[in-house]
Each structure stands twice: as structure tokens, then as C-alpha cells.
Amino acid sequence: MDDLSRAKYEIEAFLTTGEKWRCRRDGVLVGDVATTNLALSIEFGKLIFSLWGDDFSECWKVVEYEIGVERLRLHLRRALDRAETILELCPPTSEEEPSETSRERRRTYEATISQRVAEAFTARIERAVTEQDAHRHLSGIYTRMVLRRGVERIAAIAVNPHEPQRHIDGMLTAGLVWWECLRQQSRTESAMPLFLFVPQGRSRTIARRLTMVRPPAPLHLYEVEPRSAEIIPVRPFDQGELFDPIAERLPHAASALRPHAERDRLLALAPHLLRLYRRPGSAVESVRLRGLEVARISGRRITFGVGGRKRPLGQDWTEIEAFIAEVARIRQPESDDKFHPFYRLQAERWLEEMIRDDVRRLDPRLDARFLYPQIPAHRDDEYGMVDLLGITEEGQLAIIELKVDEDSELPMQGLDYWLKVEWHRRRGDFHRRGYFPGRDIADRPALVLLVAPVFRFHPTFDLVARWIDASVPVYKIGIAEGWRRGVTVVYRERANGVAGHYRRG
């Protein structure tokens, strides 16, 4: 560490070899982090390493570093803290900790499912692999197979029953990518079927998505019974079977706020920056500064702070006044402290607030009077939220989903939300629950507007999105990378089906 510039160069050179890294802190898995969420800087004669995500931000002084073939090991220390933290970064081989147990489990499942599929379909396994292929954006979670049945070749993909539901749901995207890789290798096999093998009882999300996925080749979904490995065909669920009208009830739109003197006093601390949010179905009010929640109001109780470190507001407002002023100083586009948590946290909410300020930038036909945040969209055992739900001047609903980092599941996530919104629209739930008062909702499918900085769309986005049925109007909207200084749309284009009303520009 005698030459900080050299150390910074060598570490940054290592990080440029990958787009995402598996991060462990003192041997404990932290998770995967994008290279764009890592930074090094030389400050006051120290090499500072920073790492952040949507809900956390960390900074340390680099004491020592070791670079291996596929591993970076950093010895880190905080200011005034003599204890060292060891942070290891390596390429992500799966979406969970690649322990020997999980690797062995996946290898074992590869052998089991390959044999069972060959028997069930009277086919020969031409190829089977359960390893990451970063170049083709294929995860090591899934077993990918090529079957040979006479002159016919079949693409297949399977996942073992020990994986979490989000991995199982993601198998459809992975399967489409796998099919495309095989198609490109053999241009003459554009009609090659794709088989998906899912653990028994866990296929609902994929079956639901398949009601609106139209591949250029036959696609078949099967469940696999875990003990006998019996293979059971599953048909896509009809629209009427997707949701339970009791369990999936749409919450009422947020009602008018009751008078609250302390809330008014709080908002007056930074009247041009502080915004009040209340999602449908919730009585809790969130006070945000450029998307970052700085206070929460529940009844007469007010707490303030960031994340889980909120504390109750008492009679003395000196502390909260200083806190709001500090957040406002740091959380602004030209901040001098871009490594600070106040700047980095909740980036998507920051973008959401900017979109809410001028939603017509995304589509000039959108009605700026109506924009509902955080509409609940349950997905089996998971809980999702539509970022924003709006309506055009012509009465067409618009689902707006925002991303500031790459996410391979963005097209399918948009489809999930569309299915839910369409179900409620066709039942007349939005008017019945108090949404869009005074507006007629057109009998047209909702728009799906998928928004991200131009270089933050996952490389597989276009491939996956074009498989979505043309009756689902999906649009890809790329915004300029410097969106914190103002949202500028670089392009708008139809992501599936025939070209629509959007044009580049």
C-alpha cells in the first residue's frame, strides 16, 4: 500500500473484468453487487473502497489487498476502528452462496433429471450442463439440456426443488435465453421445442406468464414430482384462474389526508424537497427527500432517520432540523459526497420522484393528475409492487416500472404486473376502489412502460421481451445516464410485437 495510485489501478483493473460480483464479508455472504456499485478513491492520503446497494452503503480504508485469478480479497478498516474486515469478491456462480452442498445438490439433480427426462420422452441426452456461462448470461442454478429424439432436437431446462421460488420463477427467462443460444448455434432449428421442468406445486408463476408468452417454437411446461420424479404436464392457466378475488382484493386508493399540525411543520423544514407518500391500503405516511425516506408518520407518532435507524421525534426539533438539512446538502445531483449513504440509497425512488414531477416526459399523453405509487401485486409467496400506475388522456392504463441497475427479470416482472392490473381492470375494480375519479378507463389493455438508463437494460432484455404476446403493449424507454440532473428520454420503442405509436427521439 505504499503506492496508492498503483493499488487503485490494479483493483479497478480487476473489477473491470466482470459486471457483477459475489460479495462475502468475513466469510459471510452479503450478496451480489454490480461493478457500477463499487468505487475506489484516494482521499487524505488513504485508499477508500465504497460499496452500495439500494438499501445500504459502506465505506472503508483499504489496508491490504490480494488479487487472484478470479478473486479479490480486501483487508479493510473503518475510521477509529482497529478491527479489520475482510471482504472477498468473486464472480457470481449462482444467485445464492455457492457452497459445496448447493453445488453437489445441483450436480446430483442434473444426473437425476437427465435420466428421468430421457426415459419419459424416449430421447437421448445429447448435452447436459449445470454451470454458469457468463458470456451467454446463463446462471449455474439451472440444468440445461439438449435432447435428441430421432431427427428432432429439443431444448430443455430444469431446476431442483431446493431452490427458492424466485429462482424457479426466473427459469422461464433462463429457458428463453438457452433456446436462443441453441438456435443461434444451429440456424436451421428455429422451430426446436423448449421444455421447462419445474418442481411439483411451484409452477404457478410460470404457468401464469405463459398465458401471454408467444414463442416462435413449441413451449411445454412440466412439473416433476420430487420423490418418484414423475413428469406431469401443466397447461397455462386461463385468465379467470389466475387470482382469488378475496385474497387478491385491490386496496382502496389513498383517501384525503386529515389535518396534522406536526406533519405540516415537518414538511415546512424543506418545502421544495420534502414529499409525502402514502401507498394504497396503508395508513402510514412516508416523508421522502428526493425519494429517500427521512421520516414516517403513523397516527400522531413521528419517527425520523434512514432505514432501520429511525428514532421518535420529541419536543426538541433541533436534531431533526439538522438531519433534514444534512440529507438535503448531500442528496442532490451535484453533491460533493457521492459516496455517502444519503446520496446512494433508494436510487429507484429518487428516479420515481423525478418521474412523478413530470410524467409527461415518458409519454406526453399521460395524464399528470393521476399517478398512483406502489400498487400491491402479489405473486404467490412473494410480494411485489407496481412502481407507478397512471392513465393516458385517452383513458388507457399505464404501468410504469423503473430500474436503475440491470435486472434480467424486468420484462417478465412487467408481464406479471400487467396480468394483475388487467385482471382488476376487466372486473371494474379501479373505479370501485376509488382510483382515477372522474375519468373513464378505456377498454384497452394497459401499457407497460419499462424505464431504465440506456446502459442499464440487461443484455437479454430484447431477447426476452419480444417473446411476450403482442396483445401486451410493452415499451422500452431508455433515459440518459445522468438522470439525477433531469430525466431525458433518449429513445422510446416497442419491445414486442409490431411497432406502435412510439418513435425514436
mmCIF file of N, CA, C and O in Angstrom, residues 170-246:
data_model
loop_
_atom_site.group_PDB
_atom_site.id
_atom_site.type_symbol
_atom_site.label_atom_id
_atom_site.label_comp_id
_atom_site.label_asym_id
_atom_site.label_seq_id
_atom_site.Cartn_x
_atom_site.Cartn_y
_atom_site.Cartn_z
ATOM 1 N N GLY A 170 -37.643 -17.491 -12.220
ATOM 2 C CA GLY A 170 -36.700 -16.970 -13.206
ATOM 3 C C GLY A 170 -36.310 -17.974 -14.276
ATOM 4 O O GLY A 170 -35.593 -17.621 -15.223
ATOM 5 N N MET A 171 -36.775 -19.221 -14.142
ATOM 6 C CA MET A 171 -36.381 -20.247 -15.098
ATOM 7 C C MET A 171 -36.949 -20.002 -16.483
ATOM 8 O O MET A 171 -36.366 -20.415 -17.486
ATOM 9 N N LEU A 172 -38.097 -19.342 -16.590
ATOM 10 C CA LEU A 172 -38.649 -19.063 -17.913
ATOM 11 C C LEU A 172 -37.714 -18.145 -18.690
ATOM 12 O O LEU A 172 -37.401 -18.401 -19.856
ATOM 13 N N THR A 173 -37.240 -17.081 -18.048
ATOM 14 C CA THR A 173 -36.281 -16.191 -18.710
ATOM 15 C C THR A 173 -35.027 -16.954 -19.103
ATOM 16 O O THR A 173 -34.541 -16.833 -20.237
ATOM 17 N N ALA A 174 -34.496 -17.759 -18.163
ATOM 18 C CA ALA A 174 -33.293 -18.539 -18.462
ATOM 19 C C ALA A 174 -33.539 -19.507 -19.605
ATOM 20 O O ALA A 174 -32.668 -19.728 -20.457
ATOM 21 N N GLY A 175 -34.738 -20.109 -19.650
ATOM 22 C CA GLY A 175 -35.061 -21.043 -20.716
ATOM 23 C C GLY A 175 -35.101 -20.372 -22.079
ATOM 24 O O GLY A 175 -34.625 -20.929 -23.076
ATOM 25 N N LEU A 176 -35.653 -19.161 -22.142
ATOM 26 C CA LEU A 176 -35.701 -18.436 -23.405
ATOM 27 C C LEU A 176 -34.297 -18.087 -23.889
ATOM 28 O O LEU A 176 -33.997 -18.157 -25.088
ATOM 29 N N VAL A 177 -33.433 -17.708 -22.952
ATOM 30 C CA VAL A 177 -32.045 -17.395 -23.312
ATOM 31 C C VAL A 177 -31.340 -18.656 -23.808
ATOM 32 O O VAL A 177 -30.595 -18.625 -24.806
ATOM 33 N N TRP A 178 -31.555 -19.789 -23.134
ATOM 34 C CA TRP A 178 -30.951 -21.058 -23.535
ATOM 35 C C TRP A 178 -31.425 -21.461 -24.937
ATOM 36 O O TRP A 178 -30.635 -21.873 -25.778
ATOM 37 N N TRP A 179 -32.714 -21.349 -25.190
ATOM 38 C CA TRP A 179 -33.262 -21.680 -26.508
ATOM 39 C C TRP A 179 -32.616 -20.819 -27.585
ATOM 40 O O TRP A 179 -32.245 -21.297 -28.656
ATOM 41 N N GLU A 180 -32.470 -19.526 -27.301
ATOM 42 C CA GLU A 180 -31.885 -18.616 -28.281
ATOM 43 C C GLU A 180 -30.421 -18.967 -28.552
ATOM 44 O O GLU A 180 -29.960 -18.900 -29.704
ATOM 45 N N CYS A 181 -29.680 -19.339 -27.513
ATOM 46 C CA CYS A 181 -28.283 -19.742 -27.708
ATOM 47 C C CYS A 181 -28.190 -20.946 -28.648
ATOM 48 O O CYS A 181 -27.350 -20.976 -29.559
ATOM 49 N N LEU A 182 -29.055 -21.934 -28.441
ATOM 50 C CA LEU A 182 -29.043 -23.127 -29.288
ATOM 51 C C LEU A 182 -29.494 -22.798 -30.704
ATOM 52 O O LEU A 182 -28.964 -23.338 -31.683
ATOM 53 N N ARG A 183 -30.467 -21.908 -30.823
ATOM 54 C CA ARG A 183 -30.941 -21.528 -32.153
ATOM 55 C C ARG A 183 -29.844 -20.843 -32.952
ATOM 56 O O ARG A 183 -29.670 -21.089 -34.150
ATOM 57 N N GLN A 184 -29.074 -19.990 -32.285
ATOM 58 C CA GLN A 184 -28.000 -19.295 -32.980
ATOM 59 C C GLN A 184 -26.896 -20.252 -33.412
ATOM 60 O O GLN A 184 -26.245 -20.042 -34.438
ATOM 61 N N GLN A 185 -26.704 -21.299 -32.629
ATOM 62 C CA GLN A 185 -25.688 -22.292 -32.986
ATOM 63 C C GLN A 185 -26.108 -23.112 -34.205
ATOM 64 O O GLN A 185 -25.267 -23.610 -34.952
ATOM 65 N N SER A 186 -27.419 -23.295 -34.370
ATOM 66 C CA SER A 186 -27.932 -24.087 -35.491
ATOM 67 C C SER A 186 -29.108 -23.339 -36.101
ATOM 68 O O SER A 186 -30.251 -23.494 -35.677
ATOM 69 N N ARG A 187 -28.841 -22.517 -37.082
ATOM 70 C CA ARG A 187 -29.841 -21.627 -37.668
ATOM 71 C C ARG A 187 -31.015 -22.386 -38.275
ATOM 72 O O ARG A 187 -32.089 -21.839 -38.472
ATOM 73 N N THR A 188 -30.822 -23.647 -38.598
ATOM 74 C CA THR A 188 -31.880 -24.413 -39.266
ATOM 75 C C THR A 188 -32.924 -24.936 -38.295
ATOM 76 O O THR A 188 -33.913 -25.521 -38.718
ATOM 77 N N GLU A 189 -32.705 -24.726 -36.962
ATOM 78 C CA GLU A 189 -33.610 -25.317 -35.988
ATOM 79 C C GLU A 189 -34.421 -24.257 -35.253
ATOM 80 O O GLU A 189 -34.579 -24.286 -34.044
ATOM 81 N N SER A 190 -34.980 -23.322 -35.998
ATOM 82 C CA SER A 190 -35.738 -22.245 -35.375
ATOM 83 C C SER A 190 -37.029 -22.734 -34.736
ATOM 84 O O SER A 190 -37.612 -22.040 -33.909
ATOM 85 N N ALA A 191 -37.495 -23.927 -35.142
ATOM 86 C CA ALA A 191 -38.728 -24.460 -34.557
ATOM 87 C C ALA A 191 -38.452 -25.488 -33.468
ATOM 88 O O ALA A 191 -39.356 -26.211 -33.051
ATOM 89 N N MET A 192 -37.234 -25.555 -32.967
ATOM 90 C CA MET A 192 -36.870 -26.504 -31.918
ATOM 91 C C MET A 192 -37.714 -26.250 -30.663
ATOM 92 O O MET A 192 -37.773 -25.130 -30.165
ATOM 93 N N PRO A 193 -38.398 -27.264 -30.135
ATOM 94 C CA PRO A 193 -39.233 -27.061 -28.938
ATOM 95 C C PRO A 193 -38.391 -26.724 -27.705
ATOM 96 O O PRO A 193 -37.190 -27.025 -27.646
ATOM 97 N N LEU A 194 -39.044 -26.123 -26.722
ATOM 98 C CA LEU A 194 -38.422 -25.835 -25.427
ATOM 99 C C LEU A 194 -39.265 -26.478 -24.338
ATOM 100 O O LEU A 194 -40.469 -26.218 -24.252
ATOM 101 N N PHE A 195 -38.639 -27.323 -23.507
ATOM 102 C CA PHE A 195 -39.305 -27.972 -22.385
ATOM 103 C C PHE A 195 -38.808 -27.349 -21.086
ATOM 104 O O PHE A 195 -37.598 -27.175 -20.895
ATOM 105 N N LEU A 196 -39.747 -27.032 -20.188
ATOM 106 C CA LEU A 196 -39.413 -26.491 -18.868
ATOM 107 C C LEU A 196 -39.837 -27.493 -17.807
ATOM 108 O O LEU A 196 -40.994 -27.932 -17.794
ATOM 109 N N PHE A 197 -38.920 -27.835 -16.893
ATOM 110 C CA PHE A 197 -39.216 -28.798 -15.839
ATOM 111 C C PHE A 197 -39.093 -28.115 -14.472
ATOM 112 O O PHE A 197 -38.012 -27.673 -14.072
ATOM 113 N N VAL A 198 -40.242 -28.013 -13.769
ATOM 114 C CA VAL A 198 -40.356 -27.261 -12.522
ATOM 115 C C VAL A 198 -40.758 -28.216 -11.397
ATOM 116 O O VAL A 198 -41.518 -29.154 -11.636
ATOM 117 N N PRO A 199 -40.270 -28.006 -10.157
ATOM 118 C CA PRO A 199 -40.705 -28.857 -9.042
ATOM 119 C C PRO A 199 -42.223 -28.830 -8.868
ATOM 120 O O PRO A 199 -42.874 -27.800 -9.095
ATOM 121 N N GLN A 200 -42.775 -29.927 -8.456
ATOM 122 C CA GLN A 200 -44.220 -30.056 -8.313
ATOM 123 C C GLN A 200 -44.778 -28.998 -7.361
ATOM 124 O O GLN A 200 -44.223 -28.717 -6.308
ATOM 125 N N GLY A 201 -45.903 -28.400 -7.778
ATOM 126 C CA GLY A 201 -46.580 -27.413 -6.950
ATOM 127 C C GLY A 201 -45.981 -26.026 -6.983
ATOM 128 O O GLY A 201 -46.441 -25.139 -6.258
ATOM 129 N N ARG A 202 -44.979 -25.791 -7.839
ATOM 130 C CA ARG A 202 -44.303 -24.492 -7.822
ATOM 131 C C ARG A 202 -44.236 -23.852 -9.219
ATOM 132 O O ARG A 202 -43.354 -23.049 -9.502
ATOM 133 N N SER A 203 -45.166 -24.226 -10.061
ATOM 134 C CA SER A 203 -45.127 -23.757 -11.443
ATOM 135 C C SER A 203 -46.087 -22.603 -11.714
ATOM 136 O O SER A 203 -46.186 -22.128 -12.845
ATOM 137 N N ARG A 204 -46.798 -22.128 -10.703
ATOM 138 C CA ARG A 204 -47.896 -21.187 -10.939
ATOM 139 C C ARG A 204 -47.454 -19.920 -11.650
ATOM 140 O O ARG A 204 -48.111 -19.467 -12.599
ATOM 141 N N THR A 205 -46.359 -19.300 -11.213
ATOM 142 C CA THR A 205 -45.936 -18.046 -11.840
ATOM 143 C C THR A 205 -45.603 -18.258 -13.311
ATOM 144 O O THR A 205 -46.000 -17.468 -14.170
ATOM 145 N N ILE A 206 -44.879 -19.329 -13.605
ATOM 146 C CA ILE A 206 -44.521 -19.595 -14.993
ATOM 147 C C ILE A 206 -45.775 -19.903 -15.810
ATOM 148 O O ILE A 206 -45.934 -19.419 -16.936
ATOM 149 N N ALA A 207 -46.676 -20.720 -15.252
ATOM 150 C CA ALA A 207 -47.913 -21.044 -15.969
ATOM 151 C C ALA A 207 -48.722 -19.792 -16.250
ATOM 152 O O ALA A 207 -49.338 -19.649 -17.314
ATOM 153 N N ARG A 208 -48.737 -18.877 -15.305
ATOM 154 C CA ARG A 208 -49.458 -17.618 -15.489
ATOM 155 C C ARG A 208 -48.807 -16.793 -16.593
ATOM 156 O O ARG A 208 -49.489 -16.237 -17.465
ATOM 157 N N ARG A 209 -47.480 -16.715 -16.587
ATOM 158 C CA ARG A 209 -46.780 -15.942 -17.614
ATOM 159 C C ARG A 209 -47.010 -16.527 -19.000
ATOM 160 O O ARG A 209 -47.107 -15.781 -19.993
ATOM 161 N N LEU A 210 -47.095 -17.845 -19.081
ATOM 162 C CA LEU A 210 -47.231 -18.489 -20.382
ATOM 163 C C LEU A 210 -48.558 -18.189 -21.065
ATOM 164 O O LEU A 210 -48.706 -18.431 -22.259
ATOM 165 N N THR A 211 -49.529 -17.639 -20.332
ATOM 166 C CA THR A 211 -50.772 -17.234 -20.986
ATOM 167 C C THR A 211 -50.535 -16.083 -21.946
ATOM 168 O O THR A 211 -51.337 -15.854 -22.856
ATOM 169 N N MET A 212 -49.414 -15.347 -21.746
ATOM 170 C CA MET A 212 -49.138 -14.197 -22.603
ATOM 171 C C MET A 212 -47.718 -14.240 -23.173
ATOM 172 O O MET A 212 -47.169 -13.189 -23.526
ATOM 173 N N VAL A 213 -47.124 -15.420 -23.236
ATOM 174 C CA VAL A 213 -45.829 -15.595 -23.897
ATOM 175 C C VAL A 213 -46.074 -16.372 -25.179
ATOM 176 O O VAL A 213 -46.710 -17.426 -25.161
ATOM 177 N N ARG A 214 -45.600 -15.832 -26.296
ATOM 178 C CA ARG A 214 -45.816 -16.468 -27.595
ATOM 179 C C ARG A 214 -44.471 -16.736 -28.260
ATOM 180 O O ARG A 214 -43.980 -15.929 -29.050
ATOM 181 N N PRO A 215 -43.847 -17.867 -27.959
ATOM 182 C CA PRO A 215 -42.548 -18.174 -28.559
ATOM 183 C C PRO A 215 -42.689 -18.562 -30.027
ATOM 184 O O PRO A 215 -43.769 -18.978 -30.460
ATOM 185 N N PRO A 216 -41.618 -18.452 -30.792
ATOM 186 C CA PRO A 216 -41.667 -18.858 -32.198
ATOM 187 C C PRO A 216 -41.561 -20.373 -32.373
ATOM 188 O O PRO A 216 -41.484 -20.860 -33.489
ATOM 189 N N ALA A 217 -41.541 -21.108 -31.268
ATOM 190 C CA ALA A 217 -41.438 -22.563 -31.313
ATOM 191 C C ALA A 217 -42.295 -23.134 -30.192
ATOM 192 O O ALA A 217 -42.638 -22.429 -29.244
ATOM 193 N N PRO A 218 -42.660 -24.414 -30.261
ATOM 194 C CA PRO A 218 -43.475 -25.025 -29.201
ATOM 195 C C PRO A 218 -42.781 -24.943 -27.837
ATOM 196 O O PRO A 218 -41.570 -25.187 -27.729
ATOM 197 N N LEU A 219 -43.546 -24.584 -26.820
ATOM 198 C CA LEU A 219 -43.014 -24.485 -25.466
ATOM 199 C C LEU A 219 -43.917 -25.294 -24.538
ATOM 200 O O LEU A 219 -45.134 -25.094 -24.533
ATOM 201 N N HIS A 220 -43.329 -26.186 -23.747
ATOM 202 C CA HIS A 220 -44.107 -27.084 -22.894
ATOM 203 C C HIS A 220 -43.600 -26.989 -21.455
ATOM 204 O O HIS A 220 -42.393 -26.996 -21.210
ATOM 205 N N LEU A 221 -44.546 -26.916 -20.529
ATOM 206 C CA LEU A 221 -44.233 -26.817 -19.104
ATOM 207 C C LEU A 221 -44.606 -28.128 -18.413
ATOM 208 O O LEU A 221 -45.690 -28.665 -18.640
ATOM 209 N N TYR A 222 -43.697 -28.619 -17.556
ATOM 210 C CA TYR A 222 -43.937 -29.853 -16.812
ATOM 211 C C TYR A 222 -43.562 -29.648 -15.351
ATOM 212 O O TYR A 222 -42.637 -28.895 -15.032
ATOM 213 N N GLU A 223 -44.294 -30.325 -14.469
ATOM 214 C CA GLU A 223 -43.902 -30.410 -13.062
ATOM 215 C C GLU A 223 -43.261 -31.768 -12.819
ATOM 216 O O GLU A 223 -43.641 -32.772 -13.438
ATOM 217 N N VAL A 224 -42.288 -31.779 -11.903
ATOM 218 C CA VAL A 224 -41.574 -33.017 -11.579
ATOM 219 C C VAL A 224 -41.833 -33.361 -10.116
ATOM 220 O O VAL A 224 -41.497 -32.576 -9.222
ATOM 221 N N GLU A 225 -42.439 -34.508 -9.875
ATOM 222 C CA GLU A 225 -42.687 -34.967 -8.508
ATOM 223 C C GLU A 225 -41.350 -35.309 -7.874
ATOM 224 O O GLU A 225 -40.547 -36.048 -8.443
ATOM 225 N N PRO A 226 -41.039 -34.739 -6.691
ATOM 226 C CA PRO A 226 -39.678 -34.837 -6.138
ATOM 227 C C PRO A 226 -39.217 -36.248 -5.791
ATOM 228 O O PRO A 226 -38.030 -36.551 -5.926
ATOM 229 N N ARG A 227 -40.115 -37.129 -5.358
ATOM 230 C CA ARG A 227 -39.673 -38.461 -4.930
ATOM 231 C C ARG A 227 -39.614 -39.450 -6.088
ATOM 232 O O ARG A 227 -38.612 -40.111 -6.309
ATOM 233 N N SER A 228 -40.699 -39.559 -6.812
ATOM 234 C CA SER A 228 -40.743 -40.533 -7.909
ATOM 235 C C SER A 228 -40.185 -39.971 -9.203
ATOM 236 O O SER A 228 -39.944 -40.726 -10.148
ATOM 237 N N ALA A 229 -40.000 -38.643 -9.263
ATOM 238 C CA ALA A 229 -39.552 -37.959 -10.482
ATOM 239 C C ALA A 229 -40.549 -38.129 -11.616
ATOM 240 O O ALA A 229 -40.193 -38.030 -12.793
ATOM 241 N N GLU A 230 -41.817 -38.369 -11.264
ATOM 242 C CA GLU A 230 -42.859 -38.442 -12.288
ATOM 243 C C GLU A 230 -42.994 -37.073 -12.948
ATOM 244 O O GLU A 230 -42.989 -36.033 -12.282
ATOM 245 N N ILE A 231 -43.125 -37.068 -14.264
ATOM 246 C CA ILE A 231 -43.223 -35.827 -15.025
ATOM 247 C C ILE A 231 -44.673 -35.600 -15.437
ATOM 248 O O ILE A 231 -45.281 -36.441 -16.099
ATOM 249 N N ILE A 232 -45.233 -34.443 -15.012
ATOM 250 C CA ILE A 232 -46.652 -34.155 -15.187
ATOM 251 C C ILE A 232 -46.799 -32.892 -16.031
ATOM 252 O O ILE A 232 -46.279 -31.831 -15.660
ATOM 253 N N PRO A 233 -47.492 -32.960 -17.169
ATOM 254 C CA PRO A 233 -47.669 -31.748 -17.991
ATOM 255 C C PRO A 233 -48.557 -30.723 -17.289
ATOM 256 O O PRO A 233 -49.502 -31.069 -16.578
ATOM 257 N N VAL A 234 -48.249 -29.435 -17.502
ATOM 258 C CA VAL A 234 -49.018 -28.333 -16.917
ATOM 259 C C VAL A 234 -49.425 -27.399 -18.047
ATOM 260 O O VAL A 234 -48.587 -26.962 -18.830
ATOM 261 N N ARG A 235 -50.703 -27.076 -18.132
ATOM 262 C CA ARG A 235 -51.156 -26.126 -19.140
ATOM 263 C C ARG A 235 -51.141 -24.721 -18.549
ATOM 264 O O ARG A 235 -51.333 -24.540 -17.340
ATOM 265 N N PRO A 236 -50.915 -23.720 -19.381
ATOM 266 C CA PRO A 236 -51.014 -22.337 -18.883
ATOM 267 C C PRO A 236 -52.395 -22.082 -18.300
ATOM 268 O O PRO A 236 -53.396 -22.559 -18.831
ATOM 269 N N PHE A 237 -52.452 -21.366 -17.188
ATOM 270 C CA PHE A 237 -53.729 -21.083 -16.554
ATOM 271 C C PHE A 237 -54.518 -20.078 -17.375
ATOM 272 O O PHE A 237 -53.963 -19.102 -17.868
ATOM 273 N N ASP A 238 -55.819 -20.314 -17.496
ATOM 274 C CA ASP A 238 -56.683 -19.325 -18.130
ATOM 275 C C ASP A 238 -56.760 -18.087 -17.240
ATOM 276 O O ASP A 238 -56.573 -18.163 -16.024
ATOM 277 N N GLN A 239 -57.100 -16.933 -17.852
ATOM 278 C CA GLN A 239 -57.145 -15.680 -17.105
ATOM 279 C C GLN A 239 -58.037 -15.770 -15.868
ATOM 280 O O GLN A 239 -57.701 -15.250 -14.812
ATOM 281 N N GLY A 240 -59.169 -16.435 -15.986
ATOM 282 C CA GLY A 240 -60.095 -16.495 -14.867
ATOM 283 C C GLY A 240 -59.582 -17.289 -13.690
ATOM 284 O O GLY A 240 -60.125 -17.208 -12.590
ATOM 285 N N GLU A 241 -58.520 -18.076 -13.896
ATOM 286 C CA GLU A 241 -57.999 -18.906 -12.818
ATOM 287 C C GLU A 241 -56.817 -18.260 -12.096
ATOM 288 O O GLU A 241 -56.263 -18.849 -11.175
ATOM 289 N N LEU A 242 -56.419 -17.082 -12.519
ATOM 290 C CA LEU A 242 -55.153 -16.541 -12.030
ATOM 291 C C LEU A 242 -55.209 -16.051 -10.596
ATOM 292 O O LEU A 242 -54.262 -16.205 -9.848
ATOM 293 N N PHE A 243 -56.300 -15.408 -10.196
ATOM 294 C CA PHE A 243 -56.320 -14.746 -8.910
ATOM 295 C C PHE A 243 -57.575 -15.088 -8.122
ATOM 296 O O PHE A 243 -58.651 -15.269 -8.676
ATOM 297 N N ASP A 244 -57.421 -15.132 -6.843
ATOM 298 C CA ASP A 244 -58.547 -15.317 -5.929
ATOM 299 C C ASP A 244 -59.129 -13.932 -5.636
ATOM 300 O O ASP A 244 -58.435 -13.069 -5.097
ATOM 301 N N PRO A 245 -60.399 -13.663 -5.976
ATOM 302 C CA PRO A 245 -60.940 -12.310 -5.799
ATOM 303 C C PRO A 245 -60.963 -11.840 -4.355
ATOM 304 O O PRO A 245 -61.049 -10.647 -4.103
ATOM 305 N N ILE A 246 -60.892 -12.756 -3.388
ATOM 306 C CA ILE A 246 -60.859 -12.340 -1.985
ATOM 307 C C ILE A 246 -59.418 -12.040 -1.563
ATOM 308 O O ILE A 246 -59.095 -10.962 -1.073
#
